[in-house]
Each structure stands twice: as structure tokens, then as C-alpha cells.
mmCIF file of C-alpha atoms in Angstrom:
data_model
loop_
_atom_site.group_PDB
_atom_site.id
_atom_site.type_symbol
_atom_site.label_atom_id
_atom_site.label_comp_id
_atom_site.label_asym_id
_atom_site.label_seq_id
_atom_site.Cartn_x
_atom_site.Cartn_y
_atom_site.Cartn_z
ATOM 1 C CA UNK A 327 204.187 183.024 -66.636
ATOM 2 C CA UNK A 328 202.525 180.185 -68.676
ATOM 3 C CA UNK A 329 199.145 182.418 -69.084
ATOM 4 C CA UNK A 330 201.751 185.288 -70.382
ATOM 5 C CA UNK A 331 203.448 183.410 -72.744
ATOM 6 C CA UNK A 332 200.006 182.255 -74.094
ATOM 7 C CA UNK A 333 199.029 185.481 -75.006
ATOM 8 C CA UNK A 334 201.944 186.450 -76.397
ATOM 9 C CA UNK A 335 201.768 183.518 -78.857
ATOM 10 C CA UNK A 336 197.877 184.601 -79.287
ATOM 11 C CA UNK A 337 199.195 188.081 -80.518
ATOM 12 C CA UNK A 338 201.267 186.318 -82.881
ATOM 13 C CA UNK A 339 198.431 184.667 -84.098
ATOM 14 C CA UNK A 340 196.770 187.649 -84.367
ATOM 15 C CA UNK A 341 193.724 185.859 -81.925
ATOM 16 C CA UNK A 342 193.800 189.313 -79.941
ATOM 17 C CA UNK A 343 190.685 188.249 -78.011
ATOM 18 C CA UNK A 344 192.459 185.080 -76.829
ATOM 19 C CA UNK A 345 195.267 187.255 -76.371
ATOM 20 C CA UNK A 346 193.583 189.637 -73.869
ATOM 21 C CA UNK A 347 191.614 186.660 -72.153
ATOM 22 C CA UNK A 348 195.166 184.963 -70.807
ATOM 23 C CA UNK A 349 196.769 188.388 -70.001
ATOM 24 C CA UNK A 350 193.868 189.271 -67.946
ATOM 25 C CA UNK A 351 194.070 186.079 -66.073
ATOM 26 C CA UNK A 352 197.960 186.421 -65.395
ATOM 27 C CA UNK A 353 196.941 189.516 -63.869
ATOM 28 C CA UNK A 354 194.050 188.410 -61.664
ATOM 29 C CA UNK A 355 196.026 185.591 -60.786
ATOM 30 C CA UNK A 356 199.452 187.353 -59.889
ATOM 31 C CA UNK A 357 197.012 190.481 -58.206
ATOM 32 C CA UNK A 358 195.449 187.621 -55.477
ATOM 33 C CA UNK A 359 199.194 186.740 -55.234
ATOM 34 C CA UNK A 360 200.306 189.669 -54.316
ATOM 35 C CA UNK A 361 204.051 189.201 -55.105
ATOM 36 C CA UNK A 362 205.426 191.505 -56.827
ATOM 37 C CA UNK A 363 207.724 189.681 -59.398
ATOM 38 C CA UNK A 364 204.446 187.895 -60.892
ATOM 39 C CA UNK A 365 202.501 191.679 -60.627
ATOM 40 C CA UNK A 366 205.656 193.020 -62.420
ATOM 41 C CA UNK A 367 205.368 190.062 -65.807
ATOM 42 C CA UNK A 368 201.274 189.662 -65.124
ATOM 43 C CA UNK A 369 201.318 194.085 -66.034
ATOM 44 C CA UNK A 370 204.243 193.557 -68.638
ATOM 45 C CA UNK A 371 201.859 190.728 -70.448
ATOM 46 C CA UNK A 372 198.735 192.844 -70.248
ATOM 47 C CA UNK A 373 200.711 195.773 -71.657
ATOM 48 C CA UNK A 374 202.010 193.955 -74.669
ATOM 49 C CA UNK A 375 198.121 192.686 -75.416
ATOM 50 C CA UNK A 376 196.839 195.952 -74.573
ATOM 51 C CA UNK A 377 199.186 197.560 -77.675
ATOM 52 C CA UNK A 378 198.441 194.779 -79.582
ATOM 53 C CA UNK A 379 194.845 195.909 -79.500
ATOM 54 C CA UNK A 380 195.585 199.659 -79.939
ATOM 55 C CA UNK A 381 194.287 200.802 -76.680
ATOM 56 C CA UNK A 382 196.668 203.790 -75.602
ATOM 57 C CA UNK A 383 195.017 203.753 -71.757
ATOM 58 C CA UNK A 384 195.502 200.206 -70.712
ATOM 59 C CA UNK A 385 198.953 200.451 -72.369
ATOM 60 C CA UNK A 386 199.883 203.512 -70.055
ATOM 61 C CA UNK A 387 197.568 201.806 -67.073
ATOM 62 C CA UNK A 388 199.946 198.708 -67.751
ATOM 63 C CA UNK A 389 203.413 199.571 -67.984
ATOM 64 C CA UNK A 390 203.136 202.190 -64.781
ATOM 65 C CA UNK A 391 201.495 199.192 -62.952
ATOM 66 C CA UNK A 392 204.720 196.681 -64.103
ATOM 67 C CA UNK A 393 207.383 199.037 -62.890
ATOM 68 C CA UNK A 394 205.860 199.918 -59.740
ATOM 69 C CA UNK A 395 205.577 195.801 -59.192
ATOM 70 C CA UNK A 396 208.944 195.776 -61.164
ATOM 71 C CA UNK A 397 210.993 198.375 -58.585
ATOM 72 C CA UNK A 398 209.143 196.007 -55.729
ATOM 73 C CA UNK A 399 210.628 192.872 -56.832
ATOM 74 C CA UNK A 400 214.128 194.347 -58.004
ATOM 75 C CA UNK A 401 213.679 193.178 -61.404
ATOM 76 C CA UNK A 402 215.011 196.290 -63.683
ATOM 77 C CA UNK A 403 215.196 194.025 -66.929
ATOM 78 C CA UNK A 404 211.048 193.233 -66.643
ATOM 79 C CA UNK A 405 210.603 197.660 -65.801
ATOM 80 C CA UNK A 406 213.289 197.537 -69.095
ATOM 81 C CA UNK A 407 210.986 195.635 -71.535
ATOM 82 C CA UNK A 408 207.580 196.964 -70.157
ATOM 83 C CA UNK A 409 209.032 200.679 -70.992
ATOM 84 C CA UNK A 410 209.674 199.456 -74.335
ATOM 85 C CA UNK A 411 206.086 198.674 -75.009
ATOM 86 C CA UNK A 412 205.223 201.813 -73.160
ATOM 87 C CA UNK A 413 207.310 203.441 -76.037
ATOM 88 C CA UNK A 414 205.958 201.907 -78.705
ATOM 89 C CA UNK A 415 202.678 203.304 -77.787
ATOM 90 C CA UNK A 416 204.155 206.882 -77.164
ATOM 91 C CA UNK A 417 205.561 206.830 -80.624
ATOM 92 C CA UNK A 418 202.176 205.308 -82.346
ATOM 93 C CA UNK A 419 200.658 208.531 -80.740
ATOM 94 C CA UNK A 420 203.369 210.919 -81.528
ATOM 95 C CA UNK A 421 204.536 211.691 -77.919
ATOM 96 C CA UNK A 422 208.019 210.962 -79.042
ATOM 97 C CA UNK A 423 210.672 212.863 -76.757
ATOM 98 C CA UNK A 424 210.911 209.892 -74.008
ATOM 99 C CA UNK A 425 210.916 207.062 -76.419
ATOM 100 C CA UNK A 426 214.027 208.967 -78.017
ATOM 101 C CA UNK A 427 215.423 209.086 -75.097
ATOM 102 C CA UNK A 428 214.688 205.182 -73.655
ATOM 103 C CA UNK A 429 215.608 204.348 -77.343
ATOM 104 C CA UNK A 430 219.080 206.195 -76.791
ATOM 105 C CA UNK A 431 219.769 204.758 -73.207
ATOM 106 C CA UNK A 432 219.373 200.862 -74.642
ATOM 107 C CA UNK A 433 221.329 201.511 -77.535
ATOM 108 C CA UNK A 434 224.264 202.421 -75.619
ATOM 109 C CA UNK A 435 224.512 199.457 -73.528
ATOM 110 C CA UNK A 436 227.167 197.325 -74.475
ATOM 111 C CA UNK A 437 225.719 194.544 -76.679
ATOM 112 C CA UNK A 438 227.264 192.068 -74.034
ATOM 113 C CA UNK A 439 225.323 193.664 -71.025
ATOM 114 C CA UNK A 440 221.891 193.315 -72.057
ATOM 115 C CA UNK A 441 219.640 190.496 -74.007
ATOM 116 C CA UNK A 442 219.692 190.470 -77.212
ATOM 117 C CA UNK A 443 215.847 190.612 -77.157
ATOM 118 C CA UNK A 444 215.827 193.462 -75.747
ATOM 119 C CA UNK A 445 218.481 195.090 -77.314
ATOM 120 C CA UNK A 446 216.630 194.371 -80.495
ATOM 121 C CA UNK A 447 213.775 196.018 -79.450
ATOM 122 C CA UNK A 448 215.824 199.385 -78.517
ATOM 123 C CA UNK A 449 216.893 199.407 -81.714
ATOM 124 C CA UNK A 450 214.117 198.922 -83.893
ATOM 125 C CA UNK A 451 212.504 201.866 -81.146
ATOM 126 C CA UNK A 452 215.292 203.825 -82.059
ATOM 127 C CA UNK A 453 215.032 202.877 -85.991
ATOM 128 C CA UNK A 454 211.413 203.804 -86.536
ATOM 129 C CA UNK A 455 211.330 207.171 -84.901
ATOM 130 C CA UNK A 456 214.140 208.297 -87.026
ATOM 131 C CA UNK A 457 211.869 206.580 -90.115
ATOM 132 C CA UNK A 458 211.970 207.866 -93.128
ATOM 133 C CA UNK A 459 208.804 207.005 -95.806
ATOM 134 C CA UNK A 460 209.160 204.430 -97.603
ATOM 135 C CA UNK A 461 212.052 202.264 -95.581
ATOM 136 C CA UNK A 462 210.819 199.478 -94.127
ATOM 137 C CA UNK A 463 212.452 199.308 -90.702
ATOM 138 C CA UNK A 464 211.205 196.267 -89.486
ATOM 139 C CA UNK A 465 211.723 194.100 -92.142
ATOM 140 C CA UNK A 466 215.639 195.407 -91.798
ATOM 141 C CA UNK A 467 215.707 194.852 -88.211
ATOM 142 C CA UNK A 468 214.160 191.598 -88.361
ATOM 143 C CA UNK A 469 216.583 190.732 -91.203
ATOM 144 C CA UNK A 470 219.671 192.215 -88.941
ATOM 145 C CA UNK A 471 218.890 190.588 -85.917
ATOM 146 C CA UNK A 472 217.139 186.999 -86.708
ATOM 147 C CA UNK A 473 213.836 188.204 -84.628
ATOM 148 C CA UNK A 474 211.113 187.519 -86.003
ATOM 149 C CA UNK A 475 208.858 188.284 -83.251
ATOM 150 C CA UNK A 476 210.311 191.692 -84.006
ATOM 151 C CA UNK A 477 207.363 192.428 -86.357
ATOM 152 C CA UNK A 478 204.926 192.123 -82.951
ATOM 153 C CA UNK A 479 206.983 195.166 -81.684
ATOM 154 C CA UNK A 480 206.290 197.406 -84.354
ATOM 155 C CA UNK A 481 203.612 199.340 -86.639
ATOM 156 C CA UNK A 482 201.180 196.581 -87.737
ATOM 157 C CA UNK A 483 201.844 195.701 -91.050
ATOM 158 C CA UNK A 484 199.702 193.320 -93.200
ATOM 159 C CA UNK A 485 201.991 190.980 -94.685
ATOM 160 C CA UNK A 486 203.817 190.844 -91.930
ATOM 161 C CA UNK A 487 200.647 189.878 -90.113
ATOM 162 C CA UNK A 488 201.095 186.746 -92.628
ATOM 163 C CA UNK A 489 204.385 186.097 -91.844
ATOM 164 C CA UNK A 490 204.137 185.761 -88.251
ATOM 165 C CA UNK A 491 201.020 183.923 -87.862
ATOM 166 C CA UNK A 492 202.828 181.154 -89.865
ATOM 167 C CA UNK A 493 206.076 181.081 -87.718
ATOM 168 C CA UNK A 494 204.039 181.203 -84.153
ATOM 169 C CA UNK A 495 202.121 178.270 -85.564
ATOM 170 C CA UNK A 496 205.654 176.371 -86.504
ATOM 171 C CA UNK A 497 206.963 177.003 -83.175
ATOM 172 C CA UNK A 498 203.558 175.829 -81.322
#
């Protein structure tokens, strides 16, 4: 979990090699494991660094990977988020019927029944693939919900780049 977190808060930096270094430890270390709760996060992790880099393929290879591990270990909230980055990286490459349709599902959860992370995240889904030109989503949804990790989530942007390379560096 540590290793994840690292490279989450390497993406934030915008160190993407860093980034990819801990997420592909996580994952060696949670494959010699073999349990499938640390599989499930290890995939999730490499997912998020994998879109972080652009690469479609390990995104896909990723998230089908994390809810395999995820269905193992009975945790639907980890299969939940690691669909999320799956459908960020449908939308990036226009496939955009199933991330309407996870965006749809999380949206009508009651706010109460569901983290507000991820809740967030269905939102902003749902927000910029019904996008018009010249709105910037994001910045709204970042603004709306006090996220802002938000920006990691979305189209790279940057000044947002900016902006969240100085608030990962506050929090560390």
C-alpha cells in the first residue's frame, strides 16, 4: 500500500518515471504474495501510473487484472475506482458508451453510500464526456468538491500540472 501511495504522490509530482518504478514494485511484491486484496490495489496503482503515462494497453492490462484480484478478495469499492481509471482511458480514446454508463451508475448512488472520492470521480467522468469546448470541467469539479487531486483524474492540463505539483509537495 505504501509503494502505491508513493506513486500516486509521484504522479502528482508529475515524476512519472518514479511513478511507474513504485507501482511496478507494489505489483511484483503483491504478485509473490499472492493475496488477492494486495493484487486487487498493486493492479489499481499500476493502472492509475499507467494513464498517467498515456499508455492505453497497460491501462486495459491493469484494471482487468484489479477486478479479477478485486472479485477474489470481495473488495467491490477497489473493482469501483480501478473502473474509473479504466474509463478515463476509454474516454481519452473515444470508446465512450461504457464510461457513460459507469459514469451514470456512480452518479446515482446516494451521496451517503459511497466515498466522496469516488463519487467525485463519477462525476467529473460523467462531466467531461458531456463537455462542451471551452468549459473547463475540472477546474469546476475541483472547485465543487474541494479535490484537488481531481486534476490527476482528468485530461492533462498544463497549469494544472502547476497547481498540483505545488499541493503534493505541501502535503509531503
Amino acid at each position: 500500500a505504501r509503494l502505491v501511495g508513493l506513486s500516486r504522490a509521484a504522479i502528482g509530482r508529475r515524476d512519472f518515471e518514479c511513478a511507474m518504478r513504485y507501482a511496478m514494485s507494489a505489483s511484483d511484491i503483491a504478485e509473490r504474495a499472492a493475496e488477492p486484496a494486495l493484487l486487487a490495489r498493486a493492479a489499481c496503482g499500476l493502472a492509475f501510473a499507467h494513464l498517467a503515462v498515456g499508455d492505453s494497453g497497460g491501462v486495459a492490462r491493469d484494471v482487468a487484472a484489479s477486478v479479477r484480484a478485486s472479485r477474489r478478495s470481495g473488495d467491490a469499492l477497489c473493482a469501483v475506482r480501478v473502473r474509473l481509471i479504466g474509463a478515463e482511458n476509454d474516454r481519452r480514446a473515444g470508446r465512450t458508451a461504457a464510461a457513460h454508463a459507469l459514469a451514470n451508475r456512480i452518479t446515482r448512488i446516494p451521496a451517503g453510500n459511497i466515498p466522496a472520492t469516488v463519487r467525485a470521480r463519477g462525476l467529473l467522468l460523467r462531466d467531461l464526456l458531456a463537455a462542451v469546448p471551452g468549459v473547463d470541467v475540472v477546474r469546476r469539479q475541483v472547485a465543487a468538491s474541494g479535490l484537488g487531486a481531481l486534476v490527476l483524474f482528468g485530461p492533462p492540463v498544463a497549469d494544472e500540472r502547476r497547481d498540483i505539483r505545488v499541493m503534493v509537495d505541501d502535503v509531503l
